[in-house]
Amino acid sequence: NGYALEYADDVLRADRDFVLQAVAQNGCALKYADDILRADREVVLQAVAKTGSSLRYADEVLRSDREVVMQAVAQNDSALQYADDVLRADREVVLQAVAQNGWALQYADDILR
């Protein structure tokens, strides 16, 4: 179970291979990864592919990465709420989320509502 990362020591939380395995099982394990790995694009892409809402635990820079956010909202429409404001105003990103569930529109920038 990826949540076991919560109980791992700091060395394992910073071990890229270990964290990749954890987020492959449960994307929300990203919450317990070392900050450096929460800013690792490959780790975050793996996490959001499994659990879109794990975008909330990604480094701020990756929450503004269009590909990462598109992957997240394709998996879970509500991940849009964790995206950078610029991407919450991006028509294609919002359409991807709304295609999953119309309620995702509540997380879009006012300009698109």
PDB file of C-alpha atoms in Angstrom:
ATOM      1  CA  ASN A   1       0.000   0.000   0.000  1.00  0.00           C
ATOM      2  CA  GLY A   2       1.443   3.359  -1.030  1.00  0.00           C
ATOM      3  CA  TYR A   3       0.296   4.974   2.207  1.00  0.00           C
ATOM      4  CA  ALA A   4       2.981   2.968   4.010  1.00  0.00           C
ATOM      5  CA  LEU A   5       5.279   5.779   2.898  1.00  0.00           C
ATOM      6  CA  GLU A   6       3.774   7.784   5.760  1.00  0.00           C
ATOM      7  CA  TYR A   7       5.590   5.507   8.213  1.00  0.00           C
ATOM      8  CA  ALA A   8       8.835   5.248   6.284  1.00  0.00           C
ATOM      9  CA  ASP A   9      11.958   6.974   7.505  1.00  0.00           C
ATOM     10  CA  ASP A  10      13.316  10.059   5.781  1.00  0.00           C
ATOM     11  CA  VAL A  11      15.817   8.032   3.768  1.00  0.00           C
ATOM     12  CA  LEU A  12      13.033   6.020   2.097  1.00  0.00           C
ATOM     13  CA  ARG A  13      10.884   9.121   1.613  1.00  0.00           C
ATOM     14  CA  ALA A  14      13.779  10.563  -0.382  1.00  0.00           C
ATOM     15  CA  ASP A  15      14.464   7.338  -2.329  1.00  0.00           C
ATOM     16  CA  ARG A  16      13.175   8.022  -5.833  1.00  0.00           C
ATOM     17  CA  ASP A  17      12.632   4.371  -6.811  1.00  0.00           C
ATOM     18  CA  PHE A  18      10.833   3.618  -3.559  1.00  0.00           C
ATOM     19  CA  VAL A  19       8.583   6.658  -3.933  1.00  0.00           C
ATOM     20  CA  LEU A  20       7.821   5.819  -7.569  1.00  0.00           C
ATOM     21  CA  GLN A  21       6.618   2.390  -6.442  1.00  0.00           C
ATOM     22  CA  ALA A  22       4.545   3.920  -3.654  1.00  0.00           C
ATOM     23  CA  VAL A  23       2.783   6.461  -5.880  1.00  0.00           C
ATOM     24  CA  ALA A  24       2.160   3.763  -8.496  1.00  0.00           C
ATOM     25  CA  GLN A  25       0.059   2.010  -5.854  1.00  0.00           C
ATOM     26  CA  ASN A  26      -1.583   5.126  -4.443  1.00  0.00           C
ATOM     27  CA  GLY A  27      -0.919   8.555  -5.894  1.00  0.00           C
ATOM     28  CA  CYS A  28      -1.706  10.241  -2.592  1.00  0.00           C
ATOM     29  CA  ALA A  29       1.459   8.697  -1.157  1.00  0.00           C
ATOM     30  CA  LEU A  30       3.050  11.752  -2.781  1.00  0.00           C
ATOM     31  CA  LYS A  31       1.985  13.615   0.365  1.00  0.00           C
ATOM     32  CA  TYR A  32       4.686  11.781   2.335  1.00  0.00           C
ATOM     33  CA  ALA A  33       7.475  12.002  -0.226  1.00  0.00           C
ATOM     34  CA  ASP A  34      10.477  14.235   0.320  1.00  0.00           C
ATOM     35  CA  ASP A  35       9.975  17.788  -1.001  1.00  0.00           C
ATOM     36  CA  ILE A  36      12.562  17.177  -3.705  1.00  0.00           C
ATOM     37  CA  LEU A  37      10.509  14.282  -5.064  1.00  0.00           C
ATOM     38  CA  ARG A  38       7.287  16.262  -4.836  1.00  0.00           C
ATOM     39  CA  ALA A  39       9.020  18.552  -7.351  1.00  0.00           C
ATOM     40  CA  ASP A  40      10.165  15.641  -9.551  1.00  0.00           C
ATOM     41  CA  ARG A  41       8.082  15.711 -12.720  1.00  0.00           C
ATOM     42  CA  GLU A  42       8.199  11.966 -13.354  1.00  0.00           C
ATOM     43  CA  VAL A  43       7.192  11.141  -9.775  1.00  0.00           C
ATOM     44  CA  VAL A  44       4.295  13.608  -9.886  1.00  0.00           C
ATOM     45  CA  LEU A  45       3.117  12.379 -13.299  1.00  0.00           C
ATOM     46  CA  GLN A  46       3.082   8.824 -11.925  1.00  0.00           C
ATOM     47  CA  ALA A  47       1.114   9.970  -8.888  1.00  0.00           C
ATOM     48  CA  VAL A  48      -1.537  11.957 -10.767  1.00  0.00           C
ATOM     49  CA  ALA A  49      -1.954   9.176 -13.330  1.00  0.00           C
ATOM     50  CA  LYS A  50      -3.007   6.909 -10.468  1.00  0.00           C
ATOM     51  CA  THR A  51      -4.817   9.496  -8.314  1.00  0.00           C
ATOM     52  CA  GLY A  52      -5.530  12.831  -9.969  1.00  0.00           C
ATOM     53  CA  SER A  53      -6.256  14.599  -6.706  1.00  0.00           C
ATOM     54  CA  SER A  54      -2.683  13.934  -5.571  1.00  0.00           C
ATOM     55  CA  LEU A  55      -1.907  17.087  -7.556  1.00  0.00           C
ATOM     56  CA  ARG A  56      -2.547  18.895  -4.256  1.00  0.00           C
ATOM     57  CA  TYR A  57       0.734  17.470  -2.902  1.00  0.00           C
ATOM     58  CA  ALA A  58       2.852  18.386  -5.908  1.00  0.00           C
ATOM     59  CA  ASP A  59       5.304  21.247  -5.824  1.00  0.00           C
ATOM     60  CA  GLU A  60       3.799  24.567  -6.876  1.00  0.00           C
ATOM     61  CA  VAL A  61       5.874  24.600 -10.065  1.00  0.00           C
ATOM     62  CA  LEU A  62       4.329  21.315 -11.189  1.00  0.00           C
ATOM     63  CA  ARG A  63       0.831  22.510 -10.348  1.00  0.00           C
ATOM     64  CA  SER A  64       1.443  25.047 -13.119  1.00  0.00           C
ATOM     65  CA  ASP A  65       2.775  22.424 -15.561  1.00  0.00           C
ATOM     66  CA  ARG A  66       0.100  21.974 -18.220  1.00  0.00           C
ATOM     67  CA  GLU A  67       0.877  18.322 -18.976  1.00  0.00           C
ATOM     68  CA  VAL A  68       0.828  17.376 -15.295  1.00  0.00           C
ATOM     69  CA  VAL A  69      -2.483  19.150 -14.731  1.00  0.00           C
ATOM     70  CA  MET A  70      -4.041  17.651 -17.865  1.00  0.00           C
ATOM     71  CA  GLN A  71      -3.039  14.185 -16.645  1.00  0.00           C
ATOM     72  CA  ALA A  72      -4.499  14.918 -13.216  1.00  0.00           C
ATOM     73  CA  VAL A  73      -7.866  16.232 -14.436  1.00  0.00           C
ATOM     74  CA  ALA A  74      -8.154  13.368 -16.922  1.00  0.00           C
ATOM     75  CA  GLN A  75      -7.966  10.998 -13.960  1.00  0.00           C
ATOM     76  CA  ASN A  76     -10.039  13.085 -11.519  1.00  0.00           C
ATOM     77  CA  ASP A  77     -11.973  16.185 -12.523  1.00  0.00           C
ATOM     78  CA  SER A  78     -11.752  17.725  -9.049  1.00  0.00           C
ATOM     79  CA  ALA A  79      -7.966  17.941  -9.384  1.00  0.00           C
ATOM     80  CA  LEU A  80      -8.655  21.198 -11.212  1.00  0.00           C
ATOM     81  CA  GLN A  81      -9.021  22.912  -7.840  1.00  0.00           C
ATOM     82  CA  TYR A  82      -5.321  22.279  -7.127  1.00  0.00           C
ATOM     83  CA  ALA A  83      -4.059  23.629 -10.446  1.00  0.00           C
ATOM     84  CA  ASP A  84      -2.348  26.971 -10.777  1.00  0.00           C
ATOM     85  CA  ASP A  85      -4.729  29.875 -11.431  1.00  0.00           C
ATOM     86  CA  VAL A  86      -3.426  30.286 -14.977  1.00  0.00           C
ATOM     87  CA  LEU A  87      -4.384  26.712 -15.821  1.00  0.00           C
ATOM     88  CA  ARG A  88      -7.768  27.057 -14.148  1.00  0.00           C
ATOM     89  CA  ALA A  89      -8.341  29.741 -16.797  1.00  0.00           C
ATOM     90  CA  ASP A  90      -7.058  27.516 -19.636  1.00  0.00           C
ATOM     91  CA  ARG A  91     -10.026  26.493 -21.775  1.00  0.00           C
ATOM     92  CA  GLU A  92      -8.605  23.110 -22.806  1.00  0.00           C
ATOM     93  CA  VAL A  93      -7.682  22.140 -19.243  1.00  0.00           C
ATOM     94  CA  VAL A  94     -11.124  23.120 -17.958  1.00  0.00           C
ATOM     95  CA  LEU A  95     -12.848  21.267 -20.807  1.00  0.00           C
ATOM     96  CA  GLN A  96     -10.857  18.139 -19.953  1.00  0.00           C
ATOM     97  CA  ALA A  97     -12.054  18.352 -16.344  1.00  0.00           C
ATOM     98  CA  VAL A  98     -15.647  19.188 -17.255  1.00  0.00           C
ATOM     99  CA  ALA A  99     -15.724  16.259 -19.688  1.00  0.00           C
ATOM    100  CA  GLN A 100     -15.209  14.034 -16.637  1.00  0.00           C
ATOM    101  CA  ASN A 101     -17.810  15.821 -14.541  1.00  0.00           C
ATOM    102  CA  GLY A 102     -19.642  19.079 -15.138  1.00  0.00           C
ATOM    103  CA  TRP A 103     -19.286  20.002 -11.471  1.00  0.00           C
ATOM    104  CA  ALA A 104     -15.591  20.639 -12.127  1.00  0.00           C
ATOM    105  CA  LEU A 105     -16.661  23.972 -13.614  1.00  0.00           C
ATOM    106  CA  GLN A 106     -16.850  25.300 -10.055  1.00  0.00           C
ATOM    107  CA  TYR A 107     -13.032  25.188  -9.931  1.00  0.00           C
ATOM    108  CA  ALA A 108     -12.543  27.050 -13.208  1.00  0.00           C
ATOM    109  CA  ASP A 109     -11.546  30.678 -13.329  1.00  0.00           C
ATOM    110  CA  ASP A 110     -14.492  33.101 -13.444  1.00  0.00           C
ATOM    111  CA  ILE A 111     -13.614  34.031 -17.018  1.00  0.00           C
ATOM    112  CA  LEU A 112     -14.633  30.522 -18.167  1.00  0.00           C
ATOM    113  CA  ARG A 113     -17.788  30.094 -16.115  1.00  0.00           C
TER     114      ARG A 113
END
